[in-house]
PDB file of C-alpha atoms in Angstrom:
ATOM      1  CA  MET A   1      -9.385  -0.028   9.013  1.00  0.00           C
ATOM      2  CA  ALA A   2     -10.179   2.868   6.675  1.00  0.00           C
ATOM      3  CA  GLY A   3      -9.426   5.209   9.552  1.00  0.00           C
ATOM      4  CA  LYS A   4      -6.220   3.308  10.096  1.00  0.00           C
ATOM      5  CA  ALA A   5      -5.247   3.713   6.431  1.00  0.00           C
ATOM      6  CA  ARG A   6      -5.828   7.459   6.633  1.00  0.00           C
ATOM      7  CA  ARG A   7      -3.801   7.751   9.851  1.00  0.00           C
ATOM      8  CA  THR A   8      -0.994   5.696   8.351  1.00  0.00           C
ATOM      9  CA  LEU A   9      -1.025   7.911   5.255  1.00  0.00           C
ATOM     10  CA  LYS A  10      -0.850  11.049   7.401  1.00  0.00           C
ATOM     11  CA  ILE A  11       2.181   9.627   9.225  1.00  0.00           C
ATOM     12  CA  ALA A  12       3.812   8.616   5.918  1.00  0.00           C
ATOM     13  CA  LEU A  13       3.434  12.111   4.510  1.00  0.00           C
ATOM     14  CA  HIS A  14       4.863  13.648   7.672  1.00  0.00           C
ATOM     15  CA  LEU A  15       7.832  11.282   7.594  1.00  0.00           C
ATOM     16  CA  LEU A  16       8.444  12.177   3.955  1.00  0.00           C
ATOM     17  CA  GLU A  17       8.249  15.874   4.808  1.00  0.00           C
ATOM     18  CA  ILE A  18      10.890  15.568   7.537  1.00  0.00           C
ATOM     19  CA  GLY A  19      13.156  13.419   5.375  1.00  0.00           C
ATOM     20  CA  ALA A  20      12.696  10.053   7.117  1.00  0.00           C
ATOM     21  CA  LEU A  21      12.537   8.356   3.729  1.00  0.00           C
ATOM     22  CA  ASP A  22      12.800   4.702   4.732  1.00  0.00           C
ATOM     23  CA  ASP A  23      10.093   5.089   7.348  1.00  0.00           C
ATOM     24  CA  ALA A  24       7.942   7.049   4.899  1.00  0.00           C
ATOM     25  CA  ALA A  25       8.279   4.269   2.308  1.00  0.00           C
ATOM     26  CA  SER A  26       7.131   1.665   4.807  1.00  0.00           C
ATOM     27  CA  ARG A  27       4.175   3.686   6.041  1.00  0.00           C
ATOM     28  CA  LEU A  28       3.083   4.711   2.519  1.00  0.00           C
ATOM     29  CA  TYR A  29       2.966   1.091   1.419  1.00  0.00           C
ATOM     30  CA  TYR A  30       1.017  -0.003   4.474  1.00  0.00           C
ATOM     31  CA  ALA A  31      -1.479   2.831   4.097  1.00  0.00           C
ATOM     32  CA  VAL A  32      -2.367   1.631   0.587  1.00  0.00           C
ATOM     33  CA  PHE A  33      -2.344  -2.021   1.677  1.00  0.00           C
ATOM     34  CA  GLN A  34      -4.668  -1.265   4.606  1.00  0.00           C
ATOM     35  CA  ALA A  35      -7.060   0.676   2.378  1.00  0.00           C
ATOM     36  CA  ALA A  36      -7.130  -2.153  -0.167  1.00  0.00           C
ATOM     37  CA  VAL A  37      -7.818  -4.816   2.465  1.00  0.00           C
ATOM     38  CA  GLU A  38     -10.584  -2.748   4.044  1.00  0.00           C
ATOM     39  CA  THR A  39     -12.237  -2.269   0.659  1.00  0.00           C
ATOM     40  CA  LEU A  40     -12.042  -5.971  -0.167  1.00  0.00           C
ATOM     41  CA  LEU A  41     -13.629  -6.736   3.217  1.00  0.00           C
ATOM     42  CA  ARG A  42     -16.418  -4.197   2.593  1.00  0.00           C
ATOM     43  CA  GLN A  43     -17.055  -5.963  -0.702  1.00  0.00           C
ATOM     44  CA  GLY A  44     -17.639  -9.141   1.295  1.00  0.00           C
ATOM     45  CA  ARG A  45     -14.422 -10.807   0.187  1.00  0.00           C
ATOM     46  CA  THR A  46     -12.169 -12.893   2.402  1.00  0.00           C
ATOM     47  CA  PRO A  47      -8.665 -14.291   1.905  1.00  0.00           C
ATOM     48  CA  SER A  48     -10.142 -17.746   1.268  1.00  0.00           C
ATOM     49  CA  ASP A  49     -11.880 -16.326  -1.817  1.00  0.00           C
ATOM     50  CA  PHE A  50      -8.425 -16.071  -3.382  1.00  0.00           C
ATOM     51  CA  ARG A  51      -6.588 -19.021  -1.862  1.00  0.00           C
ATOM     52  CA  GLU A  52      -8.375 -22.003  -0.435  1.00  0.00           C
ATOM     53  CA  GLY A  53      -8.141 -22.110   3.339  1.00  0.00           C
ATOM     54  CA  ALA A  54      -6.396 -18.737   3.641  1.00  0.00           C
ATOM     55  CA  LYS A  55      -7.257 -16.776   6.754  1.00  0.00           C
ATOM     56  CA  GLU A  56      -4.859 -13.857   6.421  1.00  0.00           C
ATOM     57  CA  TRP A  57      -4.387 -11.278   3.677  1.00  0.00           C
ATOM     58  CA  SER A  58      -0.960 -11.767   2.134  1.00  0.00           C
ATOM     59  CA  HIS A  59       0.804  -8.925   0.389  1.00  0.00           C
ATOM     60  CA  ARG A  60       0.951 -10.858  -2.862  1.00  0.00           C
ATOM     61  CA  MET A  61      -2.743 -11.784  -2.645  1.00  0.00           C
ATOM     62  CA  VAL A  62      -3.833  -8.179  -2.226  1.00  0.00           C
ATOM     63  CA  ALA A  63      -1.583  -6.925  -5.040  1.00  0.00           C
ATOM     64  CA  ARG A  64      -2.791  -9.630  -7.439  1.00  0.00           C
ATOM     65  CA  ASN A  65      -6.407  -8.716  -6.760  1.00  0.00           C
ATOM     66  CA  ALA A  66      -6.024  -4.955  -6.393  1.00  0.00           C
ATOM     67  CA  VAL A  67      -8.013  -4.414  -9.595  1.00  0.00           C
ATOM     68  CA  LEU A  68     -11.108  -5.396  -7.602  1.00  0.00           C
ATOM     69  CA  VAL A  69     -10.680  -2.407  -5.295  1.00  0.00           C
ATOM     70  CA  ARG A  70     -11.236   0.465  -7.766  1.00  0.00           C
ATOM     71  CA  GLY A  71     -11.431  -1.374 -11.048  1.00  0.00           C
ATOM     72  CA  HIS A  72      -8.043   0.005 -12.116  1.00  0.00           C
ATOM     73  CA  PRO A  73      -5.609  -2.597 -13.476  1.00  0.00           C
ATOM     74  CA  GLU A  74      -2.677  -0.360 -12.546  1.00  0.00           C
ATOM     75  CA  ASP A  75      -3.447  -0.618  -8.818  1.00  0.00           C
ATOM     76  CA  GLY A  76      -1.587  -3.927  -8.623  1.00  0.00           C
ATOM     77  CA  ILE A  77       1.432  -2.172 -10.120  1.00  0.00           C
ATOM     78  CA  LEU A  78       1.135   0.612  -7.545  1.00  0.00           C
ATOM     79  CA  LEU A  79       1.074  -1.877  -4.683  1.00  0.00           C
ATOM     80  CA  GLY A  80       4.008  -3.766  -6.177  1.00  0.00           C
ATOM     81  CA  ARG A  81       6.141  -0.650  -6.549  1.00  0.00           C
ATOM     82  CA  LEU A  82       5.322   0.564  -3.060  1.00  0.00           C
ATOM     83  CA  ARG A  83       6.096  -2.869  -1.630  1.00  0.00           C
ATOM     84  CA  ARG A  84       9.476  -2.983  -3.365  1.00  0.00           C
ATOM     85  CA  LEU A  85      10.321   0.428  -1.893  1.00  0.00           C
ATOM     86  CA  ARG A  86       9.239  -0.770   1.557  1.00  0.00           C
ATOM     87  CA  GLU A  87      11.355  -3.894   1.275  1.00  0.00           C
ATOM     88  CA  ARG A  88      14.343  -1.853   0.179  1.00  0.00           C
ATOM     89  CA  ALA A  89      13.789   0.533   3.073  1.00  0.00           C
ATOM     90  CA  ASP A  90      13.450  -2.294   5.583  1.00  0.00           C
ATOM     91  CA  TYR A  91      16.061  -4.770   4.393  1.00  0.00           C
ATOM     92  CA  GLU A  92      18.678  -3.210   2.135  1.00  0.00           C
ATOM     93  CA  GLU A  93      21.641  -0.945   2.748  1.00  0.00           C
ATOM     94  CA  GLY A  94      21.122   2.698   1.981  1.00  0.00           C
ATOM     95  CA  SER A  95      17.922   4.662   1.851  1.00  0.00           C
ATOM     96  CA  VAL A  96      15.164   4.800  -0.713  1.00  0.00           C
ATOM     97  CA  GLU A  97      15.365   7.773  -2.994  1.00  0.00           C
ATOM     98  CA  ARG A  98      13.009  10.671  -2.375  1.00  0.00           C
ATOM     99  CA  ARG A  99      12.185  10.913  -6.085  1.00  0.00           C
ATOM    100  CA  TRP A 100      10.595   7.437  -6.074  1.00  0.00           C
ATOM    101  CA  LEU A 101       8.473   8.272  -3.067  1.00  0.00           C
ATOM    102  CA  GLU A 102       7.429  11.567  -4.613  1.00  0.00           C
ATOM    103  CA  LEU A 103       6.488   9.807  -7.859  1.00  0.00           C
ATOM    104  CA  LEU A 104       4.258   7.285  -6.076  1.00  0.00           C
ATOM    105  CA  LYS A 105       2.887   9.609  -3.399  1.00  0.00           C
ATOM    106  CA  ALA A 106       0.185  11.257  -5.510  1.00  0.00           C
ATOM    107  CA  GLU A 107      -1.239   7.953  -6.731  1.00  0.00           C
ATOM    108  CA  ALA A 108      -1.122   6.472  -3.238  1.00  0.00           C
ATOM    109  CA  VAL A 109      -2.985   9.472  -1.829  1.00  0.00           C
ATOM    110  CA  ARG A 110      -5.572   9.286  -4.614  1.00  0.00           C
ATOM    111  CA  PHE A 111      -6.061   5.553  -4.036  1.00  0.00           C
ATOM    112  CA  ILE A 112      -6.678   6.018  -0.319  1.00  0.00           C
ATOM    113  CA  GLU A 113      -8.946   9.035  -0.770  1.00  0.00           C
ATOM    114  CA  GLU A 114     -11.085   7.117  -3.245  1.00  0.00           C
ATOM    115  CA  VAL A 115     -11.496   3.941  -1.225  1.00  0.00           C
ATOM    116  CA  ALA A 116     -11.105   4.783   2.462  1.00  0.00           C
ATOM    117  CA  THR A 117     -14.447   5.881   3.834  1.00  0.00           C
TER     118      THR A 117
END
């Protein structure tokens, strides 16, 4: 999935470049989410480690345990902010603002570069 996270990031950055902001927000979130899940799997973790009987990675589960990915407490905040932008892009009227994507882009790129092998 690390390759998938990198591909998703590349698409997100292209969408941002061409001004497709809602689509960029969605892809940027999923790139970070995919990288986090892949890292947790490489660490030998499974969803049931965090919630008894869980078989799938939930968005909330990954965000709550994002600190385990790089050891940075702020990674949960990053995932939360990106998810809120994605939800706004997918479900609310209007478009996400470019400035919010630009603010989160650098940290998202850094996160993926550090964890996606």
